[in-house]
Amino acid sequence: MIDYKIFYEAPAPEEYNELRVKAGLSSKDLNASKTGLKNSTLAVTLRFGEKLIGMGRIIGDGGNFYHIVDIAVDPAYQGQGLGKTIMTELTNYLDKNAPADSYVSLIADLPADQLYKKFGFDYTQPKSVGMYKRY
């Protein structure tokens, strides 16, 4: 097990994008990333020394709706429970701060859906389906 530290702050836009790409997610515009990161409801980062090795965020309106995004772990550090650590920190925040009847959503890439199921998330089908529009 590596000796990493947990921080409750957003990463810099450049390292955010670097980790997204390493973890198989898409790259994002740096200016948009700067704006989005500073508007996070909660950001959790895992660092090994100065190196960003994992992250996750909650975004939303702070009342009725929350969305979990950017769950990413550097492939060199995967398989050590870091994704579970990130989700634990995010759900602990929601357990303490999300009002009754609020709605928390996420889009799960496979096979990460299995991790999210361990935290009580379930599929919306057949009652509803996730949809998106990319710009």
Short mmCIF file of C-alpha atoms in Angstrom, two decimals:
data_model
loop_
_atom_site.label_atom_id
_atom_site.label_comp_id
_atom_site.label_asym_id
_atom_site.label_seq_id
_atom_site.Cartn_x
_atom_site.Cartn_y
_atom_site.Cartn_z
CA MET A 1 0.00 0.00 0.00
CA ILE A 2 1.35 3.40 -0.92
CA ASP A 3 1.56 6.32 1.49
CA TYR A 4 -0.79 8.82 -0.13
CA LYS A 5 -2.49 11.87 1.38
CA ILE A 6 -6.08 13.04 0.97
CA PHE A 7 -6.78 16.70 0.21
CA TYR A 8 -10.09 18.51 -0.10
CA GLU A 9 -9.10 20.87 -2.88
CA ALA A 10 -9.38 20.84 -6.64
CA PRO A 11 -6.28 20.07 -8.66
CA ALA A 12 -4.76 22.57 -11.08
CA PRO A 13 -6.48 22.45 -14.49
CA GLU A 14 -3.36 21.05 -16.19
CA GLU A 15 -2.91 18.14 -13.79
CA TYR A 16 -6.67 17.57 -13.77
CA ASN A 17 -6.61 17.04 -17.53
CA GLU A 18 -3.45 14.96 -17.37
CA LEU A 19 -5.02 12.56 -14.87
CA ARG A 20 -8.29 12.42 -16.82
CA VAL A 21 -6.43 11.32 -19.95
CA LYS A 22 -4.23 8.81 -18.07
CA ALA A 23 -7.35 7.27 -16.54
CA GLY A 24 -9.06 6.94 -19.94
CA LEU A 25 -11.37 9.95 -19.69
CA SER A 26 -11.55 12.77 -22.21
CA SER A 27 -9.44 15.92 -22.05
CA LYS A 28 -11.24 19.16 -21.23
CA ASP A 29 -10.65 22.79 -22.21
CA LEU A 30 -8.24 24.38 -19.70
CA ASN A 31 -10.27 27.57 -19.26
CA ALA A 32 -13.47 25.61 -18.78
CA SER A 33 -11.63 23.31 -16.36
CA LYS A 34 -10.44 26.27 -14.31
CA THR A 35 -14.00 27.56 -13.98
CA GLY A 36 -15.51 24.16 -13.28
CA LEU A 37 -12.93 23.14 -10.70
CA LYS A 38 -13.34 26.31 -8.65
CA ASN A 39 -17.13 25.82 -8.66
CA SER A 40 -16.99 22.28 -7.25
CA THR A 41 -19.21 21.55 -4.28
CA LEU A 42 -16.45 19.23 -3.05
CA ALA A 43 -13.20 18.12 -4.64
CA VAL A 44 -11.15 15.23 -3.26
CA THR A 45 -7.61 14.64 -4.45
CA LEU A 46 -5.16 11.90 -3.56
CA ARG A 47 -1.48 12.70 -3.79
CA PHE A 48 1.68 10.65 -3.53
CA GLY A 49 4.13 13.37 -2.62
CA GLU A 50 3.25 16.21 -5.00
CA LYS A 51 1.89 13.88 -7.68
CA LEU A 52 -1.87 13.76 -8.28
CA ILE A 53 -2.81 10.07 -8.35
CA GLY A 54 -6.57 10.19 -7.81
CA MET A 55 -9.50 12.56 -7.74
CA GLY A 56 -13.25 12.93 -7.63
CA ARG A 57 -15.71 15.79 -7.36
CA ILE A 58 -19.27 16.63 -6.42
CA ILE A 59 -21.00 19.34 -8.40
CA GLY A 60 -24.55 20.60 -8.09
CA ASP A 61 -26.89 23.20 -6.67
CA GLY A 62 -26.15 22.47 -3.01
CA GLY A 63 -29.77 21.68 -2.30
CA ASN A 64 -31.80 19.33 -4.45
CA PHE A 65 -29.30 17.94 -6.92
CA TYR A 66 -25.74 16.63 -6.76
CA HIS A 67 -23.68 14.92 -9.43
CA ILE A 68 -20.53 12.88 -8.84
CA VAL A 69 -17.94 13.45 -11.57
CA ASP A 70 -14.25 13.02 -12.41
CA ILE A 71 -13.61 9.82 -10.49
CA ALA A 72 -10.15 8.98 -11.80
CA VAL A 73 -7.13 7.05 -10.55
CA ASP A 74 -3.76 6.99 -12.28
CA PRO A 75 -3.43 3.51 -13.84
CA ALA A 76 -0.06 3.02 -12.10
CA TYR A 77 -1.93 3.19 -8.77
CA GLN A 78 -5.13 1.32 -9.64
CA GLY A 79 -6.10 -1.85 -7.83
CA GLN A 80 -5.15 -0.46 -4.41
CA GLY A 81 -8.56 0.73 -3.28
CA LEU A 82 -8.05 4.39 -4.20
CA GLY A 83 -11.33 4.63 -6.09
CA LYS A 84 -13.08 3.28 -3.01
CA THR A 85 -11.29 5.87 -0.86
CA ILE A 86 -12.44 8.69 -3.15
CA MET A 87 -16.04 7.45 -3.16
CA THR A 88 -15.98 7.07 0.63
CA GLU A 89 -14.91 10.70 1.05
CA LEU A 90 -17.56 11.93 -1.40
CA THR A 91 -20.38 9.89 0.12
CA ASN A 92 -19.36 10.89 3.65
CA TYR A 93 -19.78 14.52 2.59
CA LEU A 94 -23.18 13.79 1.06
CA ASP A 95 -24.32 11.80 4.09
CA LYS A 96 -23.61 14.84 6.28
CA ASN A 97 -24.69 17.64 3.93
CA ALA A 98 -27.26 16.52 1.36
CA PRO A 99 -30.80 17.42 2.45
CA ALA A 100 -33.50 14.76 2.71
CA ASP A 101 -34.96 13.82 -0.68
CA SER A 102 -32.02 15.28 -2.63
CA TYR A 103 -30.99 13.43 -5.75
CA VAL A 104 -27.41 12.28 -6.33
CA SER A 105 -26.49 11.04 -9.78
CA LEU A 106 -23.46 9.87 -11.70
CA ILE A 107 -22.62 8.41 -15.07
CA ALA A 108 -20.78 5.13 -14.64
CA ASP A 109 -18.26 3.84 -17.14
CA LEU A 110 -18.07 0.06 -17.09
CA PRO A 111 -16.83 -1.72 -15.02
CA ALA A 112 -16.78 1.16 -12.47
CA ASP A 113 -20.53 0.66 -12.02
CA GLN A 114 -19.65 -2.23 -9.71
CA LEU A 115 -17.78 0.16 -7.39
CA TYR A 116 -20.67 2.62 -7.34
CA LYS A 117 -23.16 -0.14 -6.53
CA LYS A 118 -21.17 -0.79 -3.34
CA PHE A 119 -22.01 2.79 -2.30
CA GLY A 120 -25.75 2.35 -2.83
CA PHE A 121 -26.07 3.63 -6.39
CA ASP A 122 -28.43 1.78 -8.69
CA TYR A 123 -29.37 1.87 -12.34
CA THR A 124 -32.12 4.25 -13.37
CA GLN A 125 -33.53 1.90 -16.00
CA PRO A 126 -36.27 1.11 -16.85
CA LYS A 127 -37.89 4.09 -15.14
CA SER A 128 -35.43 6.54 -16.71
CA VAL A 129 -32.21 6.53 -18.74
CA GLY A 130 -29.19 8.79 -18.71
CA MET A 131 -28.88 11.19 -21.61
CA TYR A 132 -26.29 13.75 -22.67
CA LYS A 133 -25.43 16.35 -25.25
CA ARG A 134 -21.81 17.26 -25.87
CA TYR A 135 -20.65 20.65 -27.16
#
